[in-house]
Coordinates of N, CA, C and O in Angstrom, one line a residue:
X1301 N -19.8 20.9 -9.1 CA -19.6 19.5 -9.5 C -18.5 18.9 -8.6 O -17.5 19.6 -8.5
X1302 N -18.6 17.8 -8.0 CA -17.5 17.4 -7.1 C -17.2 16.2 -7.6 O -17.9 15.4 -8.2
X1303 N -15.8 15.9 -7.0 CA -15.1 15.5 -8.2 C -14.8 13.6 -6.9 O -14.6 13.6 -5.7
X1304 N -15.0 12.6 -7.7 CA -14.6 11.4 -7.5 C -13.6 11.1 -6.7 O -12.6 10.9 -7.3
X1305 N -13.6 10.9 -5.1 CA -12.6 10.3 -4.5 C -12.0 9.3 -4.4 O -12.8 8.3 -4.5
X1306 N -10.9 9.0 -4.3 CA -10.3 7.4 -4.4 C -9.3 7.4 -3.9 O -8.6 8.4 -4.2
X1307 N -8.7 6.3 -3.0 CA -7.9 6.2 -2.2 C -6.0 5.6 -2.9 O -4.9 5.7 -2.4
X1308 N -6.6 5.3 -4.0 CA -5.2 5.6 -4.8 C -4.2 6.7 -5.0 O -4.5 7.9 -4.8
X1309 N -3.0 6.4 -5.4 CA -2.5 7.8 -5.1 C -2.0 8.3 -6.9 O -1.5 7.5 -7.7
X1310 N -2.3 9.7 -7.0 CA -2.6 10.1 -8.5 C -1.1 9.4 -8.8 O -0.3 8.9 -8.1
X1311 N -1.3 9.8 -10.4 CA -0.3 10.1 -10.9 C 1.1 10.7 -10.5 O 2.3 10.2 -10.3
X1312 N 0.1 12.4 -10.3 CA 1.3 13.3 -9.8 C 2.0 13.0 -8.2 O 3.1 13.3 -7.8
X1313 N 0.9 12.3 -7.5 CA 1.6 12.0 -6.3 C 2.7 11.3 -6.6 O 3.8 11.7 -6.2
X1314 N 2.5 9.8 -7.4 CA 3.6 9.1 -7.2 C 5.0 9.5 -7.8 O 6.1 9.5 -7.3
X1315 N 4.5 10.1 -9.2 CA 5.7 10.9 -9.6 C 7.1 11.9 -8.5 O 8.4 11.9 -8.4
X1316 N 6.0 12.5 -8.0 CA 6.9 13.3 -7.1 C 7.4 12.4 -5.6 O 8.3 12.8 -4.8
X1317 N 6.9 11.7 -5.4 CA 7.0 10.5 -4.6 C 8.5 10.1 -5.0 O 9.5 10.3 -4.2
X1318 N 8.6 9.6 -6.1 CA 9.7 8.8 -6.8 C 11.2 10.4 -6.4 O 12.4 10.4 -6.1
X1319 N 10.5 11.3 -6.6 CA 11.3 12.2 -6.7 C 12.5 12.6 -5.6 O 13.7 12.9 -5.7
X1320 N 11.3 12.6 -4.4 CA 11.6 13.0 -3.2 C 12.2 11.4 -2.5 O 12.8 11.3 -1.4
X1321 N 12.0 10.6 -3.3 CA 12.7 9.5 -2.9 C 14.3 9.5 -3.7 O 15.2 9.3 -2.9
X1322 N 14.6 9.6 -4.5 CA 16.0 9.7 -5.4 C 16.2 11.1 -4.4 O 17.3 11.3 -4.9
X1323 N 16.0 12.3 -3.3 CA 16.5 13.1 -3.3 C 17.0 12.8 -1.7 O 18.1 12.9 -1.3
X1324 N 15.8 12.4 -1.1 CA 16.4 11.8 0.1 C 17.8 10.8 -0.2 O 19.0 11.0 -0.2
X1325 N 17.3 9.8 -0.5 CA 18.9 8.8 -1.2 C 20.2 9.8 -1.3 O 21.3 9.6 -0.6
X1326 N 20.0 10.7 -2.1 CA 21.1 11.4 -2.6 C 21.8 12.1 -1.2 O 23.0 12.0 -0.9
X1327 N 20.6 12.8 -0.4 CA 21.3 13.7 0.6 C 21.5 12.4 1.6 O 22.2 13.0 2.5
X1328 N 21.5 11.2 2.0 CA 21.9 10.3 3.0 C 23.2 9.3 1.9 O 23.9 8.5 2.5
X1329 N 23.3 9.4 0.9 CA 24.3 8.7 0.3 C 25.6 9.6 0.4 O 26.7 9.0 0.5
X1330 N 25.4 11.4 0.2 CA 26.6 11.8 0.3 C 27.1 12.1 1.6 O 28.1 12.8 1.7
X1331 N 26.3 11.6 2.8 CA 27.2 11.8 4.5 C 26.6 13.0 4.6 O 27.5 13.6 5.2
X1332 N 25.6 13.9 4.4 CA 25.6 15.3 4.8 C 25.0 15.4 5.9 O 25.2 16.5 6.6
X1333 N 24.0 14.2 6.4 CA 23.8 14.1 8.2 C 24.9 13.1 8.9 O 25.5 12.0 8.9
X1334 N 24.8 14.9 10.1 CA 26.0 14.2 10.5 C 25.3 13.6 12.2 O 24.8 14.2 13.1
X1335 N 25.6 12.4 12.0 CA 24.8 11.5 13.1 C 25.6 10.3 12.6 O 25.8 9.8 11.5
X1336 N 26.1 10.0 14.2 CA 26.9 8.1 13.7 C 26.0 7.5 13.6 O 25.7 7.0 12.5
X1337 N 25.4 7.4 14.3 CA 24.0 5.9 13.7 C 23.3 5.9 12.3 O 23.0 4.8 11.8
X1338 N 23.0 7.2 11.5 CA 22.9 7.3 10.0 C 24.0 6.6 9.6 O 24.0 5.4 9.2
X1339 N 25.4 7.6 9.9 CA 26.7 7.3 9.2 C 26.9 6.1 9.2 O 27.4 5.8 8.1
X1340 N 26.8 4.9 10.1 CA 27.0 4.0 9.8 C 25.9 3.0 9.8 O 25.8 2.0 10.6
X1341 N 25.2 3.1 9.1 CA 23.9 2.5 8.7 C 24.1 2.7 7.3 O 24.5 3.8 6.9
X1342 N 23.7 1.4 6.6 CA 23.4 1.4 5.1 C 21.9 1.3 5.1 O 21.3 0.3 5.4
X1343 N 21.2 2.4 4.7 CA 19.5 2.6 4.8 C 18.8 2.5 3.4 O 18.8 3.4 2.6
X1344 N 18.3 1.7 3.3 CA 17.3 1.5 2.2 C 15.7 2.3 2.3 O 14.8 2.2 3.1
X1345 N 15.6 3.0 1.3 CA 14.2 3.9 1.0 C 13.2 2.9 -0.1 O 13.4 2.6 -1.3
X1346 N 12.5 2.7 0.4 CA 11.6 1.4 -0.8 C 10.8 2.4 -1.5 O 10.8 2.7 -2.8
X1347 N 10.0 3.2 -0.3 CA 9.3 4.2 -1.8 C 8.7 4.9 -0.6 O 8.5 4.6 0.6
X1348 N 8.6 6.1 -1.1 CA 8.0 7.8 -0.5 C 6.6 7.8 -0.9 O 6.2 7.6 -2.0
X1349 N 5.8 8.1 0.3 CA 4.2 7.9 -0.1 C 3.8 10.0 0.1 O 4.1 10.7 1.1
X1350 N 3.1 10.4 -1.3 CA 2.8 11.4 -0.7 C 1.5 11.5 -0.5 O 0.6 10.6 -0.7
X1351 N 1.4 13.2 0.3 CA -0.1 13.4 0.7 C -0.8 14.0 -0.8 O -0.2 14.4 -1.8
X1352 N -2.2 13.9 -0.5 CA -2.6 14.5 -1.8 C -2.0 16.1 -2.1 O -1.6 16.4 -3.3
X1353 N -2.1 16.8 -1.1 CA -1.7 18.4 -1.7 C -0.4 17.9 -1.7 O 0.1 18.8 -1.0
X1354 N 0.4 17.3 -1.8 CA 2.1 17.5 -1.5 C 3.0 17.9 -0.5 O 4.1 18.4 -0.7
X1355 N 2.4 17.7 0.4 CA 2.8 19.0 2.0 C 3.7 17.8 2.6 O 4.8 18.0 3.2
X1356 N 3.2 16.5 2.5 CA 4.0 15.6 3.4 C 4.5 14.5 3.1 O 3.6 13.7 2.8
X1357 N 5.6 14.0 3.0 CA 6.2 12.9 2.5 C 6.6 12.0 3.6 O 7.3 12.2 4.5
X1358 N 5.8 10.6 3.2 CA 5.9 9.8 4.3 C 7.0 9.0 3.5 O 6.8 8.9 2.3
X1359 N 8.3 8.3 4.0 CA 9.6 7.4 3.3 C 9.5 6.5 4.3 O 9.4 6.6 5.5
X1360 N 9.5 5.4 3.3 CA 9.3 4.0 4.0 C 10.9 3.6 4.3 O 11.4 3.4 3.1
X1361 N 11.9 3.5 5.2 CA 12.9 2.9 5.4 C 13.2 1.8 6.1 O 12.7 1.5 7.2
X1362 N 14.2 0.8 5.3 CA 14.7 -0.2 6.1 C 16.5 0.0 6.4 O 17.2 0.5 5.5
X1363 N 17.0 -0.4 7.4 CA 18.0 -0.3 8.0 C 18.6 -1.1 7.7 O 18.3 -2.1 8.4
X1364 N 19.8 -1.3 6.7 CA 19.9 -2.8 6.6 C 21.2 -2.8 7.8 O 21.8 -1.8 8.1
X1365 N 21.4 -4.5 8.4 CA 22.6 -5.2 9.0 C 22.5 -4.7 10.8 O 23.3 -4.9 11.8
X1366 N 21.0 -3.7 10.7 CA 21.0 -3.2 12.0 C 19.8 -4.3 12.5 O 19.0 -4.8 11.6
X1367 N 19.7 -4.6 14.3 CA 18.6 -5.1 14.2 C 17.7 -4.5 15.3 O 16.9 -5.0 16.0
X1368 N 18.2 -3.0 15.5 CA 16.9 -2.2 16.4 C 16.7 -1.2 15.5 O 17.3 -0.2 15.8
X1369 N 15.9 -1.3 14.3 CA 15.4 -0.6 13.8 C 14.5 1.5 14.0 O 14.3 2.5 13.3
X1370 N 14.3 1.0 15.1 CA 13.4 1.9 15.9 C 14.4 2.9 16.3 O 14.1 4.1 16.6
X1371 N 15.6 2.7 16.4 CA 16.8 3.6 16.8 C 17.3 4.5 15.4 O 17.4 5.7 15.4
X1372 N 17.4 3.8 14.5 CA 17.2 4.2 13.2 C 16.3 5.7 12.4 O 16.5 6.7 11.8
X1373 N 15.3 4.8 13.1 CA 13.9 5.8 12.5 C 13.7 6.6 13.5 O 12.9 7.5 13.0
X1374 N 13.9 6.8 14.4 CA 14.2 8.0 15.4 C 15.2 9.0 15.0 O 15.0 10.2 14.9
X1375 N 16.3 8.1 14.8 CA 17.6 9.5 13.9 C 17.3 9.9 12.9 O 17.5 11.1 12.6
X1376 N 16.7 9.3 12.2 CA 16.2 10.0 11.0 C 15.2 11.2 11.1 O 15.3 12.2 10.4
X1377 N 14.0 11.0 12.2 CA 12.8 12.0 12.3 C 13.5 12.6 13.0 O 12.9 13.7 13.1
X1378 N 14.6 12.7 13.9 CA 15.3 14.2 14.5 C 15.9 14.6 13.5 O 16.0 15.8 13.7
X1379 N 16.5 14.2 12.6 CA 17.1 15.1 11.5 C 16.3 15.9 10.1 O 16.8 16.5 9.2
X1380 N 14.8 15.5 10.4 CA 14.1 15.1 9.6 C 14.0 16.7 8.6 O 13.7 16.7 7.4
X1381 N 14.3 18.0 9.5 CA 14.2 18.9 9.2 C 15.1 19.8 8.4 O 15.0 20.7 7.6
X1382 N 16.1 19.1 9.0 CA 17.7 19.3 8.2 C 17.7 18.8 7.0 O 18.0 19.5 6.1
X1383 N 17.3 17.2 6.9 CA 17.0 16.7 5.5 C 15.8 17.5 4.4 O 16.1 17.7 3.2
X1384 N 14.8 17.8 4.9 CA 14.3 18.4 4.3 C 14.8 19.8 3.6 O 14.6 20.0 2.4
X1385 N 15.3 20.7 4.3 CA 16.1 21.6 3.8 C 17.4 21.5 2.7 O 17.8 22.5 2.0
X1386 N 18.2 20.2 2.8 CA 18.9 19.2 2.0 C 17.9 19.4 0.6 O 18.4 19.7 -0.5
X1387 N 16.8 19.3 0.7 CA 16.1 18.4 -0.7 C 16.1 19.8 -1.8 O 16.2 19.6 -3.0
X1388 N 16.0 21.1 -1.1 CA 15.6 21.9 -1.8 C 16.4 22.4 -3.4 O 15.9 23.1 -4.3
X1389 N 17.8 21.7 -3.5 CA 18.0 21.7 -4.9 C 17.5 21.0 -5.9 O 17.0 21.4 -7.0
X1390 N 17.5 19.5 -5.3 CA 16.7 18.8 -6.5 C 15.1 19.0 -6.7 O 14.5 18.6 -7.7
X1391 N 14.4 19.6 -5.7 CA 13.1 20.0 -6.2 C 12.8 21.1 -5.7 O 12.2 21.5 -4.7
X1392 N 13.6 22.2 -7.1 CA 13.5 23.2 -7.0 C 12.0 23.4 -8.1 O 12.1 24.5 -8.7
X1393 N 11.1 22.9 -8.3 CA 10.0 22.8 -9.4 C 8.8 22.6 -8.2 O 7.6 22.7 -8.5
X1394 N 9.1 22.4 -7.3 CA 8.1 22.2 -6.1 C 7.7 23.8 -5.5 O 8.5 24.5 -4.8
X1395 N 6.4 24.1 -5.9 CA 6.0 25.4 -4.8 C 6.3 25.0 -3.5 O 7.3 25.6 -3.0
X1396 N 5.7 24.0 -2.6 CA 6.0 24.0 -1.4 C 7.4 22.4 -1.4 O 7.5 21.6 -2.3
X1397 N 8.0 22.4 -0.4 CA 8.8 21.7 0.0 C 8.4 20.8 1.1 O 8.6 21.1 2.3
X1398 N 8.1 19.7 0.7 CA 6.9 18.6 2.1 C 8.1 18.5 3.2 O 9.3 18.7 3.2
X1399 N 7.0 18.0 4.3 CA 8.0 17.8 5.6 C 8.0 16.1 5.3 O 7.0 15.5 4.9
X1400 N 9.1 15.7 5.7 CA 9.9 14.5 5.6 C 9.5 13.9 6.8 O 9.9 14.4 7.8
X1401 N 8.7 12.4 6.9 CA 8.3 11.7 8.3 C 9.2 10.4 7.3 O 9.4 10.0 6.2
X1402 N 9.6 10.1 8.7 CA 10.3 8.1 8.2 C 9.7 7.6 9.1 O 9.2 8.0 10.2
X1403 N 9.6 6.1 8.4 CA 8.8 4.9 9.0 C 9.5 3.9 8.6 O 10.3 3.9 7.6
X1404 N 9.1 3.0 9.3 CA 9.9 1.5 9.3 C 9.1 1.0 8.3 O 7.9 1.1 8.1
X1405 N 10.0 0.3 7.7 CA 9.0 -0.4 6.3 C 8.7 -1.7 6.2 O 9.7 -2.5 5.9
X1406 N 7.2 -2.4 6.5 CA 7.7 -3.7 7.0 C 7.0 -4.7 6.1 O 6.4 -5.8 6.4
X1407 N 7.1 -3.9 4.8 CA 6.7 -5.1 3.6 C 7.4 -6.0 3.5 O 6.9 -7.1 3.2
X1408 N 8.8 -6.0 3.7 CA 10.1 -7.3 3.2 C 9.7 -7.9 4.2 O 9.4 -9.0 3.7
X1409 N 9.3 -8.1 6.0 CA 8.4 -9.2 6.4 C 7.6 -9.6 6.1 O 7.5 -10.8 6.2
X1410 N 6.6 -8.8 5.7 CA 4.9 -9.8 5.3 C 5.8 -10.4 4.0 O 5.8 -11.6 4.1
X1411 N 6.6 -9.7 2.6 CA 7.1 -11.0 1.8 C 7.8 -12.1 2.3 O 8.1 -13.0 1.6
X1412 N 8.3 -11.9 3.6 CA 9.0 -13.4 4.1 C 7.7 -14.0 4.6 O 7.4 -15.2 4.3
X1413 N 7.1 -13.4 5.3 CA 5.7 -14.6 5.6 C 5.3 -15.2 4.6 O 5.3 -16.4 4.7
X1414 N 4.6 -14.4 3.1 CA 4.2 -15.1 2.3 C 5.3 -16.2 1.8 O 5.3 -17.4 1.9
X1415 N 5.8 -15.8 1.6 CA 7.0 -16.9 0.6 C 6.9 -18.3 2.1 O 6.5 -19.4 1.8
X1416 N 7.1 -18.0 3.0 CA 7.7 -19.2 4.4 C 5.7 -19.7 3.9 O 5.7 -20.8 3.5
X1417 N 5.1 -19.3 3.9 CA 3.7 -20.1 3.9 C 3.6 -20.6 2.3 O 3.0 -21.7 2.2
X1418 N 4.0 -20.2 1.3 CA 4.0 -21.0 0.2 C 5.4 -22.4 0.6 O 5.4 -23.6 0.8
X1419 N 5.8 -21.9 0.5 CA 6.9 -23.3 1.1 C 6.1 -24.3 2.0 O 6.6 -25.4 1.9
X1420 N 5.4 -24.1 2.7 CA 5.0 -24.6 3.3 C 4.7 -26.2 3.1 O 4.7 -26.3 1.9
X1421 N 4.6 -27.2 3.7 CA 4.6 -28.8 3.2 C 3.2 -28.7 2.9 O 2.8 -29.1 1.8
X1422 N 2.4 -28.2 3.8 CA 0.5 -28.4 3.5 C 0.5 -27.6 2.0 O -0.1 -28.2 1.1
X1423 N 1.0 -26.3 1.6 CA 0.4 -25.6 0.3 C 1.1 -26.3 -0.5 O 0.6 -26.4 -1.6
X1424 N 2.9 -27.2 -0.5 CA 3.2 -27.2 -1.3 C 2.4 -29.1 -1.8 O 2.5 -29.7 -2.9
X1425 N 1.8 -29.6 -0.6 CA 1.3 -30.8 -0.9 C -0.2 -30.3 -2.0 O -0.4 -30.8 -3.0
X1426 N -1.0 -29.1 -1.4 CA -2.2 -29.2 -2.6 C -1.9 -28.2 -3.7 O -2.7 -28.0 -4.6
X1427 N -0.8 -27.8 -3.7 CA -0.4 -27.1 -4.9 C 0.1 -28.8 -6.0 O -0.1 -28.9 -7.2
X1428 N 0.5 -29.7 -5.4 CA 1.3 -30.6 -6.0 C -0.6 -31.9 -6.7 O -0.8 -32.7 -7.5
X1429 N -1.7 -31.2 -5.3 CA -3.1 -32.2 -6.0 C -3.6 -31.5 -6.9 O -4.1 -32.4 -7.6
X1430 N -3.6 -30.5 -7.3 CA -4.3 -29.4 -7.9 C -3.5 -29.8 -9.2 O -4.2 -30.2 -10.2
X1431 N -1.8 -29.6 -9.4 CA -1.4 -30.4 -10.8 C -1.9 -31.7 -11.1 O -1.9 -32.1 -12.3
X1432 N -2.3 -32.6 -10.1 CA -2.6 -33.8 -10.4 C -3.4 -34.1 -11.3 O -3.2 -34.7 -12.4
X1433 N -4.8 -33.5 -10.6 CA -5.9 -33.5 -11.3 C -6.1 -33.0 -12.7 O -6.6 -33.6 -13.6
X1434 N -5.5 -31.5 -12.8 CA -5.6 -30.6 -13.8 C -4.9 -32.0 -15.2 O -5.2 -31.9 -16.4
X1435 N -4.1 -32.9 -14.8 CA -3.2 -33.9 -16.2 C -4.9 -34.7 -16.3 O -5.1 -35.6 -17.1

């Protein structure tokens, strides 16, 4: 019997997602890589996407107050292995221990697109016909 694919991610993925995200945070909040461009980088983790078997954890990061990003997420995937070895107290419940990839996370642009196009004078003019009518 084979079982229903779907491109969502379970339960247990996100769960442990969430996990490996609070653990990354923890090992870059207490300075334990040692790299100036981390060290002085305030790095935001939005959310950890896992693979279905749990082997690989993709972390969406944004760099905040920096604006070459790409230098960022470079220091992070050469450290990426050191961090992973970091994680192993807080998921000590994990048979295997995923390898850690960072990526640039570039949802807070598409929400500034959306929002700059709802503002917009044309959406905010038929957003304003659309109340008209509806009185």
């Amino acid at each position: 019997m084979t079982r229903p694919t779907s491109s969502a991610p379970s339960q247990r993925m996100l769960r442990v997602g969430e996990q490996v995200r609070a653990a990354i945070t923890q090992v870059l909040q207490r300075g334990e890589v040692r790299d100036d461009l981390i060290e002085r980088t305030v790095i935001s983790i939005s959310e950890v996407r896992m693979s279905p078997d749990l082997k690989i954890a993709t972390a969406f990061v944004t760099p905040l107050g920096v604006t070459d990003h790409n230098a960022v997420i470079e220091a992070l995937n050469r450290h990426a292995k050191y961090i992973r070895g970091r994680l192993g107290p807080q998921l000590r419940q994990m048979k295997y221990m995923p390898e850690v990839r960072f990526r640039d996370d570039t949802s807070f642009d598409n929400y500034k697109k959306i929002d700059a196009l709802l503002r917009s004078p044309e959406v905010s003019r038929d957003l304003e016909d659309d109340n008209d009518q509806d009185q």
